[in-house]
């Protein structure tokens, strides 16, 4: 297996494609942790992420499977050929990032793991609303078009909708630093 070269988004923070993919998808998971009791939901799809810094750009892509259960959410990240990149588990007591033979990374929140791993974090509390194609009502936002808005320094665009009106493809960008595309599978 070929070792992946490190990538530095901030001084002292070296990451691999696997870590980039795992921590970016962690934001997706952490934004979906508020479900009514006794409900479980599975969301799957594809992701593509690109991060840029003064040291260069790094990209990662693959598939994800998000299992949201009362008190515990689990996100499996897979390569395009279904090899396991990592697993993220979020509970009320904290978050854990598991990456193969690496030591698990633990933190009190998904945002903290992202900050430690990447040097930035997504506003994960807003992601549940963003995945529904709308801004979080609790925070200020600016509408750009019927399908695009800005919130917390991020631009969120619904690129395509399913027949039922739910988002099928979302693009999340923060200036030139971060680009994340999520293609959601049809619910089964």
Tab-separated table of C-alpha atoms in Angstrom:
chain	number	residue	atom	x	y	z
A	1	UNK	CA	0.000	0.000	0.000
A	2	UNK	CA	1.366	3.390	-0.981
A	3	UNK	CA	1.843	5.845	1.888
A	4	UNK	CA	0.004	9.105	1.400
A	5	UNK	CA	2.057	12.285	1.629
A	6	UNK	CA	1.134	14.661	4.459
A	7	UNK	CA	-0.703	17.891	3.734
A	8	UNK	CA	-0.445	20.975	5.906
A	9	UNK	CA	-3.494	23.242	6.166
A	10	UNK	CA	-1.969	25.117	9.061
A	11	UNK	CA	1.500	25.082	10.528
A	12	UNK	CA	2.028	21.873	12.465
A	13	UNK	CA	-1.108	20.077	11.184
A	14	UNK	CA	-0.153	17.370	8.715
A	15	UNK	CA	-2.995	15.295	7.289
A	16	UNK	CA	-3.518	12.628	4.689
A	17	UNK	CA	-6.337	12.256	2.179
A	18	UNK	CA	-7.895	9.713	4.511
A	19	UNK	CA	-7.881	12.175	7.416
A	20	UNK	CA	-9.242	14.939	5.178
A	21	UNK	CA	-12.085	12.718	4.021
A	22	UNK	CA	-12.879	11.468	7.522
A	23	UNK	CA	-12.923	14.831	9.215
A	24	UNK	CA	-14.858	16.570	6.444
A	25	UNK	CA	-17.490	13.901	6.517
A	26	UNK	CA	-17.550	14.186	10.296
A	27	UNK	CA	-19.217	17.530	9.797
A	28	UNK	CA	-21.966	15.821	7.859
A	29	UNK	CA	-22.460	13.376	10.694
A	30	UNK	CA	-22.423	15.901	13.501
A	31	UNK	CA	-24.991	18.072	11.778
A	32	UNK	CA	-27.484	15.203	11.806
A	33	UNK	CA	-27.500	14.204	15.449
A	34	UNK	CA	-30.869	15.600	16.536
A	35	UNK	CA	-33.537	12.981	15.860
A	36	UNK	CA	-36.751	12.287	17.709
A	37	UNK	CA	-36.534	9.343	20.125
A	38	UNK	CA	-37.029	5.862	18.639
A	39	UNK	CA	-36.235	7.035	15.105
A	40	UNK	CA	-33.336	5.830	13.024
A	41	UNK	CA	-32.403	6.971	9.566
A	42	UNK	CA	-29.758	5.932	7.055
A	43	UNK	CA	-28.407	8.437	4.551
A	44	UNK	CA	-25.844	7.464	1.943
A	45	UNK	CA	-24.189	9.045	-1.034
A	46	UNK	CA	-20.932	10.277	-2.491
A	47	UNK	CA	-18.639	13.063	-1.375
A	48	UNK	CA	-15.896	15.051	-3.023
A	49	UNK	CA	-13.722	17.407	-0.991
A	50	UNK	CA	-10.947	19.801	-1.924
A	51	UNK	CA	-8.932	21.863	0.538
A	52	UNK	CA	-6.388	24.493	-0.423
A	53	UNK	CA	-3.672	26.338	1.448
A	54	UNK	CA	-0.414	28.109	0.777
A	55	UNK	CA	1.265	24.677	0.716
A	56	UNK	CA	-0.986	23.359	-2.061
A	57	UNK	CA	-4.281	21.580	-2.565
A	58	UNK	CA	-5.541	18.196	-1.436
A	59	UNK	CA	-8.565	16.321	-2.718
A	60	UNK	CA	-10.505	13.308	-1.524
A	61	UNK	CA	-13.596	11.535	-2.762
A	62	UNK	CA	-15.578	8.466	-1.959
A	63	UNK	CA	-18.836	7.225	-0.532
A	64	UNK	CA	-20.455	7.625	2.843
A	65	UNK	CA	-23.087	5.824	4.867
A	66	UNK	CA	-24.605	7.710	7.780
A	67	UNK	CA	-26.600	5.795	10.393
A	68	UNK	CA	-28.475	8.136	12.721
A	69	UNK	CA	-29.862	6.443	15.833
A	70	UNK	CA	-31.090	7.787	19.156
A	71	UNK	CA	-28.032	8.797	21.163
A	72	UNK	CA	-25.502	7.579	18.592
A	73	UNK	CA	-24.676	8.472	15.021
A	74	UNK	CA	-22.148	6.553	12.964
A	75	UNK	CA	-20.598	7.545	9.663
A	76	UNK	CA	-18.667	5.073	7.536
A	77	UNK	CA	-16.417	6.576	4.883
A	78	UNK	CA	-15.495	4.437	1.918
A	79	UNK	CA	-13.208	4.770	-1.071
A	80	UNK	CA	-14.900	4.851	-4.479
A	81	UNK	CA	-14.271	1.072	-4.614
A	82	UNK	CA	-15.778	0.550	-1.134
A	83	UNK	CA	-12.573	0.199	0.865
A	84	UNK	CA	-12.940	1.632	4.379
A	85	UNK	CA	-11.361	5.062	4.927
A	86	UNK	CA	-12.641	5.500	8.434
A	87	UNK	CA	-15.510	5.585	10.857
A	88	UNK	CA	-16.813	8.500	12.889
A	89	UNK	CA	-18.990	7.997	15.956
A	90	UNK	CA	-20.766	10.887	17.652
A	91	UNK	CA	-22.635	10.570	20.946
A	92	UNK	CA	-23.743	13.078	23.546
A	93	UNK	CA	-20.457	12.516	25.374
A	94	UNK	CA	-18.196	13.312	22.409
A	95	UNK	CA	-16.838	12.226	19.056
A	96	UNK	CA	-14.345	9.554	17.952
A	97	UNK	CA	-12.548	9.304	14.612
A	98	UNK	CA	-11.313	5.760	13.818
A	99	UNK	CA	-8.871	5.389	10.893
A	100	UNK	CA	-7.638	1.857	10.365
A	101	UNK	CA	-4.376	1.188	12.191
A	102	UNK	CA	-4.137	4.772	13.505
A	103	UNK	CA	-4.905	5.516	17.127
A	104	UNK	CA	-8.526	6.745	17.470
A	105	UNK	CA	-8.847	10.512	17.788
A	106	UNK	CA	-11.284	11.579	20.518
A	107	UNK	CA	-12.746	14.991	21.287
A	108	UNK	CA	-15.704	16.553	23.025
A	109	UNK	CA	-17.309	17.520	19.694
A	110	UNK	CA	-17.149	16.990	15.959
A	111	UNK	CA	-15.972	20.572	15.513
A	112	UNK	CA	-13.047	19.954	17.875
A	113	UNK	CA	-11.884	16.887	15.920
A	114	UNK	CA	-12.046	18.872	12.673
A	115	UNK	CA	-10.111	21.765	14.185
A	116	UNK	CA	-7.432	19.405	15.558
A	117	UNK	CA	-7.141	17.423	12.320
A	118	UNK	CA	-7.541	20.105	9.676
A	119	UNK	CA	-7.010	23.477	11.308
A	120	UNK	CA	-10.589	24.588	10.538
A	121	UNK	CA	-14.086	23.323	11.148
A	122	UNK	CA	-17.490	23.470	9.531
A	123	UNK	CA	-20.417	24.901	11.489
A	124	UNK	CA	-21.854	21.444	12.062
A	125	UNK	CA	-24.852	22.666	14.037
A	126	UNK	CA	-26.143	24.217	10.802
A	127	UNK	CA	-25.539	21.201	8.553
A	128	UNK	CA	-28.869	19.511	9.235
A	129	UNK	CA	-30.649	22.523	7.749
A	130	UNK	CA	-28.105	22.791	4.946
A	131	UNK	CA	-28.699	19.151	3.959
A	132	UNK	CA	-32.366	20.087	3.558
A	133	UNK	CA	-31.353	22.911	1.206
A	134	UNK	CA	-32.140	25.776	3.566
A	135	UNK	CA	-30.232	28.013	5.980
A	136	UNK	CA	-30.322	27.376	9.719
A	137	UNK	CA	-33.148	29.545	11.070
A	138	UNK	CA	-31.257	30.300	14.299
A	139	UNK	CA	-28.418	32.134	12.507
A	140	UNK	CA	-28.216	35.070	10.154
A	141	UNK	CA	-28.005	34.217	6.450
A	142	UNK	CA	-28.075	35.951	3.087
A	143	UNK	CA	-30.034	34.626	0.114
A	144	UNK	CA	-28.088	34.750	-3.148
A	145	UNK	CA	-30.650	32.961	-5.341
A	146	UNK	CA	-33.545	30.539	-4.942
A	147	UNK	CA	-31.031	27.678	-4.607
A	148	UNK	CA	-28.039	29.415	-2.980
A	149	UNK	CA	-27.428	31.145	0.335
A	150	UNK	CA	-24.526	32.275	2.516
A	151	UNK	CA	-24.258	31.515	6.200
A	152	UNK	CA	-21.367	31.633	8.681
A	153	UNK	CA	-18.903	32.441	5.876
A	154	UNK	CA	-19.979	29.441	3.775
A	155	UNK	CA	-21.860	29.418	0.480
A	156	UNK	CA	-24.361	26.575	0.216
A	157	UNK	CA	-25.878	25.769	-3.179
A	158	UNK	CA	-28.406	23.134	-4.123
A	159	UNK	CA	-27.099	21.977	-7.502
A	160	UNK	CA	-29.848	19.443	-8.179
A	161	UNK	CA	-33.099	18.320	-6.555
A	162	UNK	CA	-34.899	14.980	-6.595
A	163	UNK	CA	-38.447	14.622	-7.935
A	164	UNK	CA	-39.809	15.081	-4.385
A	165	UNK	CA	-38.008	18.437	-4.088
A	166	UNK	CA	-35.355	17.261	-1.616
A	167	UNK	CA	-31.738	18.157	-2.434
A	168	UNK	CA	-29.836	15.549	-4.454
A	169	UNK	CA	-26.527	17.426	-4.885
A	170	UNK	CA	-25.166	20.141	-2.584
A	171	UNK	CA	-22.053	22.287	-2.962
A	172	UNK	CA	-20.548	23.871	0.169
A	173	UNK	CA	-17.700	26.341	-0.287
A	174	UNK	CA	-15.725	28.675	1.927
A	175	UNK	CA	-13.889	31.074	-0.335
A	176	UNK	CA	-11.028	29.291	-2.050
A	177	UNK	CA	-10.094	27.293	1.065
A	178	UNK	CA	-12.690	24.528	1.054
A	179	UNK	CA	-15.016	22.934	-1.490
A	180	UNK	CA	-17.276	20.052	-0.483
A	181	UNK	CA	-19.805	18.383	-2.797
A	182	UNK	CA	-22.361	15.938	-1.462
A	183	UNK	CA	-24.444	13.758	-3.785
A	184	UNK	CA	-27.200	12.150	-1.723
A	185	UNK	CA	-28.602	8.775	-2.753
A	186	UNK	CA	-32.361	8.425	-3.098
A	187	UNK	CA	-33.852	7.209	0.180
A	188	UNK	CA	-34.687	3.523	0.104
